[in-house]
Coordinates of C-alpha atoms and ligand atoms in Angstrom, one line a residue:
X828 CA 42.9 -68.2 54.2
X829 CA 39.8 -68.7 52.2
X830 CA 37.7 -71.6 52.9
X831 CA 35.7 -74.2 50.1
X832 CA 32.7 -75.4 50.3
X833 CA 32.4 -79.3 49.5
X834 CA 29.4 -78.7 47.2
X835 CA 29.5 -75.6 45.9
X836 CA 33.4 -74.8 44.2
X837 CA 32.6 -71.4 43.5
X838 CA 31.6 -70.6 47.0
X839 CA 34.3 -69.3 49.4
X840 CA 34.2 -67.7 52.7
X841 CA 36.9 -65.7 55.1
X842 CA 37.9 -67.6 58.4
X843 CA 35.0 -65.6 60.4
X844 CA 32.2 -66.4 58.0
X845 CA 32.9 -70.2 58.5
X846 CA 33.4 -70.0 62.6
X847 CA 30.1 -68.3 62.8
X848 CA 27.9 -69.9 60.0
X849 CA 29.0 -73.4 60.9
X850 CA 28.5 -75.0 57.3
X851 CA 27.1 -73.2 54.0
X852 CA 23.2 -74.0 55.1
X853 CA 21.9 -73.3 51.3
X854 CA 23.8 -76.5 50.0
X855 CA 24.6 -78.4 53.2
X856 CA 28.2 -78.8 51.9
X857 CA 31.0 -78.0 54.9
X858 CA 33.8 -75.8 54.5
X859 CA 37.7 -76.8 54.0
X860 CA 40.4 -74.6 54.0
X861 CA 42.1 -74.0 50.4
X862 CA 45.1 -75.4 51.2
X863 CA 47.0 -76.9 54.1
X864 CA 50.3 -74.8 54.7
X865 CA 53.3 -76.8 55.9
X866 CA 54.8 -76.1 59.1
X867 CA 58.7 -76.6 59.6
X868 CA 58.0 -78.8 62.0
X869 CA 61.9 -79.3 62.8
X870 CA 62.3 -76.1 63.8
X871 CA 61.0 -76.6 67.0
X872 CA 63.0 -77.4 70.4
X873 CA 63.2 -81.0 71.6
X874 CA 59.9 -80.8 73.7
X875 CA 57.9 -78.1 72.4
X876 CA 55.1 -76.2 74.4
X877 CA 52.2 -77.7 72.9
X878 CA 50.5 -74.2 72.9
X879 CA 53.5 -72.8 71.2
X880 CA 53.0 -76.0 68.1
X881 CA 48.9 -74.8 68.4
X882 CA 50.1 -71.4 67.8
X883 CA 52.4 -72.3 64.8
X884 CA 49.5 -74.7 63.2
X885 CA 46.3 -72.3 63.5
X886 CA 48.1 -69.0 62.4
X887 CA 47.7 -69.5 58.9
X888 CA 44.2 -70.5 58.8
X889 CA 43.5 -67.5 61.0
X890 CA 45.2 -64.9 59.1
X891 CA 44.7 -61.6 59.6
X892 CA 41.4 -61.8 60.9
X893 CA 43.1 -62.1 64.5
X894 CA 46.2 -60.1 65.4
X895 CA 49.2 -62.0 66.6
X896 CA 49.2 -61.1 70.1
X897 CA 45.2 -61.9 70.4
X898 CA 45.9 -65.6 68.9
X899 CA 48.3 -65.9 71.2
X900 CA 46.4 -64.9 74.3
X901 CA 43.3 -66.7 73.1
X902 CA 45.2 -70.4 72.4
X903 CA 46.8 -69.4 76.3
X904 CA 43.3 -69.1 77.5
X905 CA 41.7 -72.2 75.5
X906 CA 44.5 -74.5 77.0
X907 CA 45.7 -74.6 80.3
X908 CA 46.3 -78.2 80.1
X909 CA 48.2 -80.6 78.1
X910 CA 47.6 -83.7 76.0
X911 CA 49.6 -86.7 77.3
X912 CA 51.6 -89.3 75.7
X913 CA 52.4 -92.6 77.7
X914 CA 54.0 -95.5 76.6
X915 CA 52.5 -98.5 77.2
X916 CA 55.0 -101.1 75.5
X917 CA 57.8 -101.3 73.0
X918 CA 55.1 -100.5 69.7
X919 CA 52.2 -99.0 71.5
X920 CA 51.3 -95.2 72.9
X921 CA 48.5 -93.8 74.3
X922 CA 47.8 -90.7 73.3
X923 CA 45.8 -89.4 76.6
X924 CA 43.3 -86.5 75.7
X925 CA 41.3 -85.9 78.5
X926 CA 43.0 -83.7 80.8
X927 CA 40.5 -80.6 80.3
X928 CA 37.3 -79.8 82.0
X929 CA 35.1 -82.5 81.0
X930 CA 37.8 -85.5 80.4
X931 CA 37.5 -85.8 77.0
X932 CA 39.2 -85.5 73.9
X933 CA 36.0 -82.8 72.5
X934 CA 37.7 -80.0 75.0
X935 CA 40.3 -79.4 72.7
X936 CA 37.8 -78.8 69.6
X937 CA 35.2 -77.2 72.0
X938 CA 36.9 -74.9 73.9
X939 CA 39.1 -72.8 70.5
X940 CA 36.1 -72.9 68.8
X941 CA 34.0 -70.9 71.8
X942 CA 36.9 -68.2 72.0
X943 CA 37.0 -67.8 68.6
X944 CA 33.0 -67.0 68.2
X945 CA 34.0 -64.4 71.5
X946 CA 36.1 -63.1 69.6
X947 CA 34.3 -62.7 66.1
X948 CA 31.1 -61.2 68.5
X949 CA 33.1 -59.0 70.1
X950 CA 31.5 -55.5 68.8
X951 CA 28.6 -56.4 67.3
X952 CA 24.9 -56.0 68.1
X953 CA 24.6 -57.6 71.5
X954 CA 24.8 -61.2 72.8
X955 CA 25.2 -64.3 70.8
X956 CA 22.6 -67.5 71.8
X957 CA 23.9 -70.7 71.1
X958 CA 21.7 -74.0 70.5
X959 CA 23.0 -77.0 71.1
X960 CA 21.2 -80.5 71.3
X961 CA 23.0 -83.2 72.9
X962 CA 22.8 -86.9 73.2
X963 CA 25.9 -86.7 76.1
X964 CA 29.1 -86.0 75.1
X965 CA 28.9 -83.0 73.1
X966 CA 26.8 -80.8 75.7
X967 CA 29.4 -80.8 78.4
X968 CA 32.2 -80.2 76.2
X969 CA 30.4 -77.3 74.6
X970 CA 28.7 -76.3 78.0
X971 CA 31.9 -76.3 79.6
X972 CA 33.8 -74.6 76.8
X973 CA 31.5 -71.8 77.0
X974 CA 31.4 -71.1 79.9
X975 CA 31.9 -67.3 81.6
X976 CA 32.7 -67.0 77.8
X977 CA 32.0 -63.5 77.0
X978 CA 28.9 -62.2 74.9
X979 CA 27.5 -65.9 74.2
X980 CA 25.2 -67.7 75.9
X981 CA 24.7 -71.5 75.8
X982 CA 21.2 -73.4 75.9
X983 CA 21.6 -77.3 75.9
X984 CA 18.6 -79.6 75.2
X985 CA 18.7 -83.4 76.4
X986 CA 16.4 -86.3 76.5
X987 CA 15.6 -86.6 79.9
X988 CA 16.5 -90.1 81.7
X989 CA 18.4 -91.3 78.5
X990 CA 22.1 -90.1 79.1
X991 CA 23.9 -90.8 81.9
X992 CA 23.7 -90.0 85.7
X993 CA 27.6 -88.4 85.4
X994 CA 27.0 -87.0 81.7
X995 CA 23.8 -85.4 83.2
X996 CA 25.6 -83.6 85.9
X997 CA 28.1 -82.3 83.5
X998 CA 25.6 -80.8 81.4
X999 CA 23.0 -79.4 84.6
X1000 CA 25.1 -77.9 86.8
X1001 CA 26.2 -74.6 85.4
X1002 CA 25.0 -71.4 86.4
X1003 CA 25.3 -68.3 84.3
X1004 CA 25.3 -68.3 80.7
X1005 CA 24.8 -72.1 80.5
X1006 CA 21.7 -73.4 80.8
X1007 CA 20.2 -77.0 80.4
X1008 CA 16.5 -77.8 79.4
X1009 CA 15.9 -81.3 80.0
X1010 CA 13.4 -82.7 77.1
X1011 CA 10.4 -85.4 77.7
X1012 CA 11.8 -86.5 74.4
X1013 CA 14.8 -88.4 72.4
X1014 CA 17.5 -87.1 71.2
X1015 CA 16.0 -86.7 68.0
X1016 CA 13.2 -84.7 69.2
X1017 CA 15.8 -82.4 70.7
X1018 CA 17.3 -82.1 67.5
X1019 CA 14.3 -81.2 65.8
X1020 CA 13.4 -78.1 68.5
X1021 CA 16.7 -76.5 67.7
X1022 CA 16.1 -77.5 64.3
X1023 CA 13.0 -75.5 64.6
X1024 CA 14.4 -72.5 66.1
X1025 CA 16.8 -72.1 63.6
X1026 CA 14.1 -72.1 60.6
X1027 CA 11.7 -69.8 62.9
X1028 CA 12.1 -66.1 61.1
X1029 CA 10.4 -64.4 63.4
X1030 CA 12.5 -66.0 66.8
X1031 CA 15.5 -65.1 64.4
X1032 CA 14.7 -61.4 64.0
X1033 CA 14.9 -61.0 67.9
X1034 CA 18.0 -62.8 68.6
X1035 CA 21.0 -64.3 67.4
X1036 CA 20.8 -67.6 66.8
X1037 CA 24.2 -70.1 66.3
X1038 CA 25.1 -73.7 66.5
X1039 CA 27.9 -75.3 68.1
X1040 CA 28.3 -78.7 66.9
X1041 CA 30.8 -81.1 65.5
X1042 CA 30.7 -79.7 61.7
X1043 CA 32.0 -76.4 62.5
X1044 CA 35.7 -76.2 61.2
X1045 CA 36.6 -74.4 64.1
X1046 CA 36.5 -77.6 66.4
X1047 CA 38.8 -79.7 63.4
X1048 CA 41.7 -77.2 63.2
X1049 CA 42.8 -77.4 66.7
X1050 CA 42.8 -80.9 67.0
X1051 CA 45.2 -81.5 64.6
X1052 CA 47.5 -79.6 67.3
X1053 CA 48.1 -82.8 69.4
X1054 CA 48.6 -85.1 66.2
X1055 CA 51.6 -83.1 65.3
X1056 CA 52.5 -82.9 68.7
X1057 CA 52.4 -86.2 70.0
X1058 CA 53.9 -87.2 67.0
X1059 CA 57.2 -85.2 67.2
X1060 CA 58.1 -86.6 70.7
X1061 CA 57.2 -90.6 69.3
X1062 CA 59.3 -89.8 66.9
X1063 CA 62.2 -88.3 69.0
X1064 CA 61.7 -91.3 71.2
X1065 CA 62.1 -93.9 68.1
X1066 CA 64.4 -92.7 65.8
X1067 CA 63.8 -94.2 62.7
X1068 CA 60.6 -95.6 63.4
X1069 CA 57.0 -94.8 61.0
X1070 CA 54.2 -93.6 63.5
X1071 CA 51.0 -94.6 62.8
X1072 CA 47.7 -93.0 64.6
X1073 CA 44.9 -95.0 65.6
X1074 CA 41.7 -93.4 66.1
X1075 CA 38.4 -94.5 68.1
X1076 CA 35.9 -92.8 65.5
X1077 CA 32.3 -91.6 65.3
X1078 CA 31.6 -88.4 63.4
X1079 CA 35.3 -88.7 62.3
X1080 CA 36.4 -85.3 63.1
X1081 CA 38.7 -86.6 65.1
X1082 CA 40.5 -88.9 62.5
X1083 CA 40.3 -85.6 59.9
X1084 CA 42.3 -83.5 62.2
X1085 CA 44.5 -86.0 61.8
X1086 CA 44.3 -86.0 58.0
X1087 CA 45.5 -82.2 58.6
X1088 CA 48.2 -82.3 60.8
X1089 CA 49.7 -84.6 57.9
X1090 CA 48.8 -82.7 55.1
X1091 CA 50.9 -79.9 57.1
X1092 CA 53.8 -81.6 57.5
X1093 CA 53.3 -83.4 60.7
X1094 CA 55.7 -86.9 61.0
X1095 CA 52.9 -89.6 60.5
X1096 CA 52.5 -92.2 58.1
X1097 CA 49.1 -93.4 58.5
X1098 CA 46.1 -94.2 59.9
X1099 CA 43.8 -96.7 61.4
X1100 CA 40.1 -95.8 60.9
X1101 CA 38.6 -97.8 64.1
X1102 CA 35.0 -98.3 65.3
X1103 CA 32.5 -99.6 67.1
X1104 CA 29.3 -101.9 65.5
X1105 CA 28.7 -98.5 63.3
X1106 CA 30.8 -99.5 60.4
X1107 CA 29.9 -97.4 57.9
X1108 CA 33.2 -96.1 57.1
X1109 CA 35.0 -99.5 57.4
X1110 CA 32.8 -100.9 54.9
X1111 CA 33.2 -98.5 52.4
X1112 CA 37.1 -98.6 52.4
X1113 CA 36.4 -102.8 51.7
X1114 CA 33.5 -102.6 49.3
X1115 CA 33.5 -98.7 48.1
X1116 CA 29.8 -98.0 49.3
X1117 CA 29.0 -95.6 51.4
X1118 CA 25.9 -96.4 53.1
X1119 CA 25.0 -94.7 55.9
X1120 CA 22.6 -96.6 58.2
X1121 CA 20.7 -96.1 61.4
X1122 CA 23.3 -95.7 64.4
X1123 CA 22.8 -99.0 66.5
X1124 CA 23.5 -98.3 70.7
X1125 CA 27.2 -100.0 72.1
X1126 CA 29.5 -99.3 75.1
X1127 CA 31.2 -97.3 73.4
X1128 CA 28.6 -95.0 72.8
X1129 CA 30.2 -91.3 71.4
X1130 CA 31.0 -93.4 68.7
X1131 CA 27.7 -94.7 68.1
X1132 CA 27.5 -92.6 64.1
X1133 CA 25.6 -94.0 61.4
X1134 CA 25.8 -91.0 59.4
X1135 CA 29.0 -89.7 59.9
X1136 CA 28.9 -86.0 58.8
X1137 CA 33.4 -85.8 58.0
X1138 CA 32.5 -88.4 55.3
X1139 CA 31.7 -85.1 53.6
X1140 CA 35.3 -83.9 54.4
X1141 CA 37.3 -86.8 53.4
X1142 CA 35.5 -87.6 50.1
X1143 CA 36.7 -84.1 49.1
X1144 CA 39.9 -84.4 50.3
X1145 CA 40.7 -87.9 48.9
X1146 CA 40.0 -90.3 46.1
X1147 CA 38.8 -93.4 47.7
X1148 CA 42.6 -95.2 46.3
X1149 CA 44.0 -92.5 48.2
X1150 CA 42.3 -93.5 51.4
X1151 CA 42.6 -97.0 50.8
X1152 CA 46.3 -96.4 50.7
X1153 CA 46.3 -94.4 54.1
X1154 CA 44.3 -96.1 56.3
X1155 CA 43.7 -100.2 57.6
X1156 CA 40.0 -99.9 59.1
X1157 CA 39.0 -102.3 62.1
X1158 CA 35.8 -102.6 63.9
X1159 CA 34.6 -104.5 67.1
X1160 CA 31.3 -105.6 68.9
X1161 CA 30.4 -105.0 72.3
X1162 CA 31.6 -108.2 73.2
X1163 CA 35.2 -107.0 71.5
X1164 CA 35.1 -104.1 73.8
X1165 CA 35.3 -105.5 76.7
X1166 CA 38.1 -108.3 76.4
X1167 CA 40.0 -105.5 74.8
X1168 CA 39.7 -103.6 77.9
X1169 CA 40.6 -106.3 80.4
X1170 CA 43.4 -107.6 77.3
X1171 CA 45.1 -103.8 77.9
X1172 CA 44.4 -103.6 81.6
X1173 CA 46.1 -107.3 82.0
X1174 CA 49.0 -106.9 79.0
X1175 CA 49.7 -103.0 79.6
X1176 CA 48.6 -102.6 83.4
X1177 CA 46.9 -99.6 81.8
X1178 CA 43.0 -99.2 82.1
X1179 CA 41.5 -97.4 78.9
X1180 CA 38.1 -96.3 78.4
X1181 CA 36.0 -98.4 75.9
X1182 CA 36.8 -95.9 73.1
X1183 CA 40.4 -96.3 73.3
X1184 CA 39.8 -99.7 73.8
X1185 CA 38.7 -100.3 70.0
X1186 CA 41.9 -98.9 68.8
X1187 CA 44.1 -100.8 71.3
X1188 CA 43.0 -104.0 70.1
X1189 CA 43.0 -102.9 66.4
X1190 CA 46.6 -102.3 67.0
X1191 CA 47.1 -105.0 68.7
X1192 CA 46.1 -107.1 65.7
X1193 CA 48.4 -105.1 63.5
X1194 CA 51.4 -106.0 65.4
X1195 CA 50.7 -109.3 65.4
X1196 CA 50.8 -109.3 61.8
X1197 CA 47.3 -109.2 61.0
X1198 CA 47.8 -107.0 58.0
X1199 CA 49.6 -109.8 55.8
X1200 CA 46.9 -112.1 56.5
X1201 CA 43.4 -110.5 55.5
X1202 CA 41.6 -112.4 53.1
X1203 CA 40.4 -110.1 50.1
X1204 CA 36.9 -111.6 50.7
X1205 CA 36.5 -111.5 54.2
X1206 CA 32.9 -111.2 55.4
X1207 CA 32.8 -107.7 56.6
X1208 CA 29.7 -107.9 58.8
X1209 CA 32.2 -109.6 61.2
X1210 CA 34.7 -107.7 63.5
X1211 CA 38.0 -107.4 63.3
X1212 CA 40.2 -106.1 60.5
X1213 CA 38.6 -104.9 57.4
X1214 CA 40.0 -106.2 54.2
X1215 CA 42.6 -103.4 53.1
X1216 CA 45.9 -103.2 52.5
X1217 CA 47.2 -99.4 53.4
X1218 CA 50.8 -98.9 52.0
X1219 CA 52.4 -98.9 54.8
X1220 CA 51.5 -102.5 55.8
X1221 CA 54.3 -103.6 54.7
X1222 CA 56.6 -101.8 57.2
X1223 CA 54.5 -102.2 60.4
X1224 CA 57.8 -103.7 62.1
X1225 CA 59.2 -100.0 61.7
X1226 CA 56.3 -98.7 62.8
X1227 CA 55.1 -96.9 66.8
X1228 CA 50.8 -97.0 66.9
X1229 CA 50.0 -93.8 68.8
X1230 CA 46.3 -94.9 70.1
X1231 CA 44.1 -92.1 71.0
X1232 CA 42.7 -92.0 74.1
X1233 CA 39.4 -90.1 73.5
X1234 CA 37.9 -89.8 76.9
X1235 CA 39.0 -90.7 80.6
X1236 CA 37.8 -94.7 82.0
X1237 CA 36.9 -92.8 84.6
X1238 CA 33.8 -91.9 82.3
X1239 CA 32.6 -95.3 81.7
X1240 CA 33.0 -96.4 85.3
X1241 CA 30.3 -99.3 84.6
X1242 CA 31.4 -100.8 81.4
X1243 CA 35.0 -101.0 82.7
X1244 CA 34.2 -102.6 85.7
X1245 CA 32.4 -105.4 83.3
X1246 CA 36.1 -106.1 81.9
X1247 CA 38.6 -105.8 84.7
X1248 CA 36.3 -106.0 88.2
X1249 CA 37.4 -102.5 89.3
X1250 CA 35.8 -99.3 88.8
X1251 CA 38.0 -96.5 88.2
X1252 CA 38.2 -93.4 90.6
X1253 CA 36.6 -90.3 89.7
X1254 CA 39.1 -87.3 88.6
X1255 CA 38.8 -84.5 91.5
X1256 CA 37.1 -82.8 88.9
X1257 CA 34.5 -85.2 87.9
X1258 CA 33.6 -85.5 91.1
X1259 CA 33.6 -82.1 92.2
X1260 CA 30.6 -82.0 89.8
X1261 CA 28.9 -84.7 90.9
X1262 CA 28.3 -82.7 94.5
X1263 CA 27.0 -80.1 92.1
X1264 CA 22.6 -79.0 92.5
X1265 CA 21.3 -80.0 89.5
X1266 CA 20.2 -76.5 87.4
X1267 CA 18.2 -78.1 84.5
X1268 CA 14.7 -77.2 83.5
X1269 CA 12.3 -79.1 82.9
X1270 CA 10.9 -79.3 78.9
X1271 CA 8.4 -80.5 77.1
X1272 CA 8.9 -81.6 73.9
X1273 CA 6.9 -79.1 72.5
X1274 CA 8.1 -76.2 69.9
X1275 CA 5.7 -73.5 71.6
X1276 CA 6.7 -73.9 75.1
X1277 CA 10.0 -74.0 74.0
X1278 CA 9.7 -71.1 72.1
X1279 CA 8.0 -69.4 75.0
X1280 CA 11.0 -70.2 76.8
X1281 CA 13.5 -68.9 75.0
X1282 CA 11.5 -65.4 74.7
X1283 CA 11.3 -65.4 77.8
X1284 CA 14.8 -66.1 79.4
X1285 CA 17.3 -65.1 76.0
X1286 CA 18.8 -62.1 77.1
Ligands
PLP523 C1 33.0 -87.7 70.2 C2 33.8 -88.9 70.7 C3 34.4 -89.8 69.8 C4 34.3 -89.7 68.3 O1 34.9 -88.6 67.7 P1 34.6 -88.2 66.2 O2 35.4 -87.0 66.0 O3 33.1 -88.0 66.2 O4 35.0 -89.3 65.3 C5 35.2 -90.8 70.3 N1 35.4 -91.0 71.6 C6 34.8 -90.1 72.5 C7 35.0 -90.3 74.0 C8 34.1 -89.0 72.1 O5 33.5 -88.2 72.9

């Protein structure tokens, strides 16, 4: 499988080139594979292994730039844990897919993606440095992914006292080839040290520089695994019935995995682009603008995208009609979070996480009909349902929503207490790393003493 760059037609790379280079850097386009293979998805049992469906999905991307049995072992390795999918009444699922490590959905990207680089490095002139800046929820899924990984190590910068007291254990606690430098800085600052490192020649010429971060097709394939998934047993369990996935997006990687698993065959009829007060991609499926915008802070906060880099992906993939006929788009405030939250907990006796809680109530509102009564000039700067009419509206009586559940409450212990009064336990995991020492080093935000840093303690 060769693999397109979105700005450059003529350019094409194998499957290694794109794991390791992360995007084409002299044009800033991403890459996308030439074409999406269908799968005979019927050809599997009645409840496939959902390593066995990863297995079936990735090979052709991979090629033969992996044998067989290596693929195999390396998709064993990546996922010892499964997604889950729970009913939670007659039209609704959640999609549950935070059952790795670090309880959210960014394991199953995360953790491929860091066995594939093993692999590719395996060989080659000595150890692999990744860089990897982090706002929260990307460090400990990359952190965590890598970890014990063999030939890479992992150096994580985050802006001291702005992340979370859990999120900051997650990301501090390793030992090994993961290490955390907490910045007297933002985020942004962060970003602009690795930033730096990357565009410092002489750093470059002594070690092996990489990034790790959402872009990189190597986290997209694999989560396209649990769309096809997922949606074979919905449909087994509603003959008949459309499924629709609803998906709590940021960056939207997430929702372009989806767009894959369909283009490959995978039993879904559309989407629901949902999000939080960053509605940059809602508002240009009503008004087709795209104007990216400062990110503004809510609850739910790994969706809190201004910019979101997949535009790039699903511009080149669809027309805008094309999208327009896929998706219904819905967005809600802070104040929409919580009574969506404490609407699921007291409707569904099910406590979601204030990601899944924005597509939860945008399904909700689909259900009840809310499709057939958008009003073509609906002021978009308020929540709810964006005006657009995907094709399928017309059927959503036939139709299952499969919400995905991007991260565990458990997570956003706070914010969910706000809604229903009750905090949810910690996973044994979760807490196990609470009782963790905290490893992280202490950083100035300063590109010399990082640099310093780096030459001193990269192996
Ligand atoms: C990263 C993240 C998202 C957003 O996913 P994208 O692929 O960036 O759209 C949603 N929910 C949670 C919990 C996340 O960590």
């Amino acid at each position: 499988m060769l693999y397109l760059d979105t700005r450059d037609k003529n350019f094409k790379v194998d499957f290694k080139s794109a794991v390791m280079g992360g995007m084409n850097a002299a044009t800033g386009g991403l890459y996308v594979p030439e074409s999406f293979p269908k799968i005979e998805f019927e050809k599997f049992s009645e409840n496939p292994d959902f390593r066995k469906v990863a297995f079936e999905m990735i090979s052709p991307y991979v090629g033969d730039e992996i044998p067989e049995s290596d693929l195999r072992r390396l998709i064993d390795d990546a996922y010892p844990f499964d997604p889950r999918l729970e009913k939670i009444d007659d039209k609704s699922y959640v999609l549950e897919l935070f059952h790795g490590p670090t309880c959210a959905f960014k394991d199953f990207g995360a953790r491929f993606m860091a066995r594939a680089m093993s692999y590719f490095n395996r060989g080659s002139e000595g150890r692999l440095h990744i860089l990897v800046a982090t706002s929260g929820d990307t460090g400990s899924a990359v952190g965590s992914a890598f970890h014990n990984v063999e030939g890479l190590d992992v150096t994580i910068l985050y802006p001291e006292g702005k992340i979370s007291p859990l999120q900051e254990k997650q990301l501090s606690t390793f030992t090994g080839n993961v290490r955390a430098l907490r910045v007297k800085g933002t985020f942004d600052d962060c970003q602009k040290l690795v930033k730096t490192a990357f565009t410092d020649s002489s750093l470059r010429s002594k070690f092996r520089l990489s990034s790790a971060n959402s872009i990189n097709i190597s986290r997209l394939l694999p989560q396209s695994f649990y769309y096809a998934h997922a949606a074979l047993q919905a449909r087994r369990e509603n003959p008949g019935k459309k499924i629709i996935a609803v998906v709590p997006s940021g960056n939207f990687g997430n929702l372009t995995s989806g767009l894959i698993a369909r283009e490959m065959g995978a039993p879904i009829e559309g989407f629901v682009a949902t999000t939080n007060s960053n509605h940059t991609i809602p508002d240009w499926i009503a008004t087709s603008k795209y104007e990216p915008r400062p990110s503004v802070e809510t609850f739910a906060n790994a969706m809190d995208v201004g910019a979101p880099s997949n535009y790039e992906r699903i511009s080149y993939m669809y027309s805008l009609e094309e999208v327009r006929k896929l998706f219904a788009s819905f967005w809600l405030d802070n104040d929409g979070i919580i009574s969506a939250i404490r609407e699921c907990h007291e409707k569904c006796s099910y406590t979601i996480d204030p990601h899944g809680a924005v597509a939860y109530k945008a399904w909700q509102e689909i259900v009840a009909g809310g499709l057939s009564k958008i009003s073509r000039d609906a002021d978009i700067k308020k929540p709810g349902l964006t005006p657009n009419i995907p094709d399928w509206a017309d059927c959503v009586s036939d139709c299952v929503g499969m919400i995905l559940e991007t991260a565990s409450p458990a997570k956003f212990g706070q914010t969910v207490k706000l809604a229903t009064g009750k905090e949810p336990a910690l996973p044994e995991r979760l807490e196990r790393v609470m009782a963790l020492p905290d490893n992280s080093v202490p950083m100035e935000n300063d590109y010399g003493k990082f640099r310093a840093w780096l030459e001193e303690n990269l192996r």
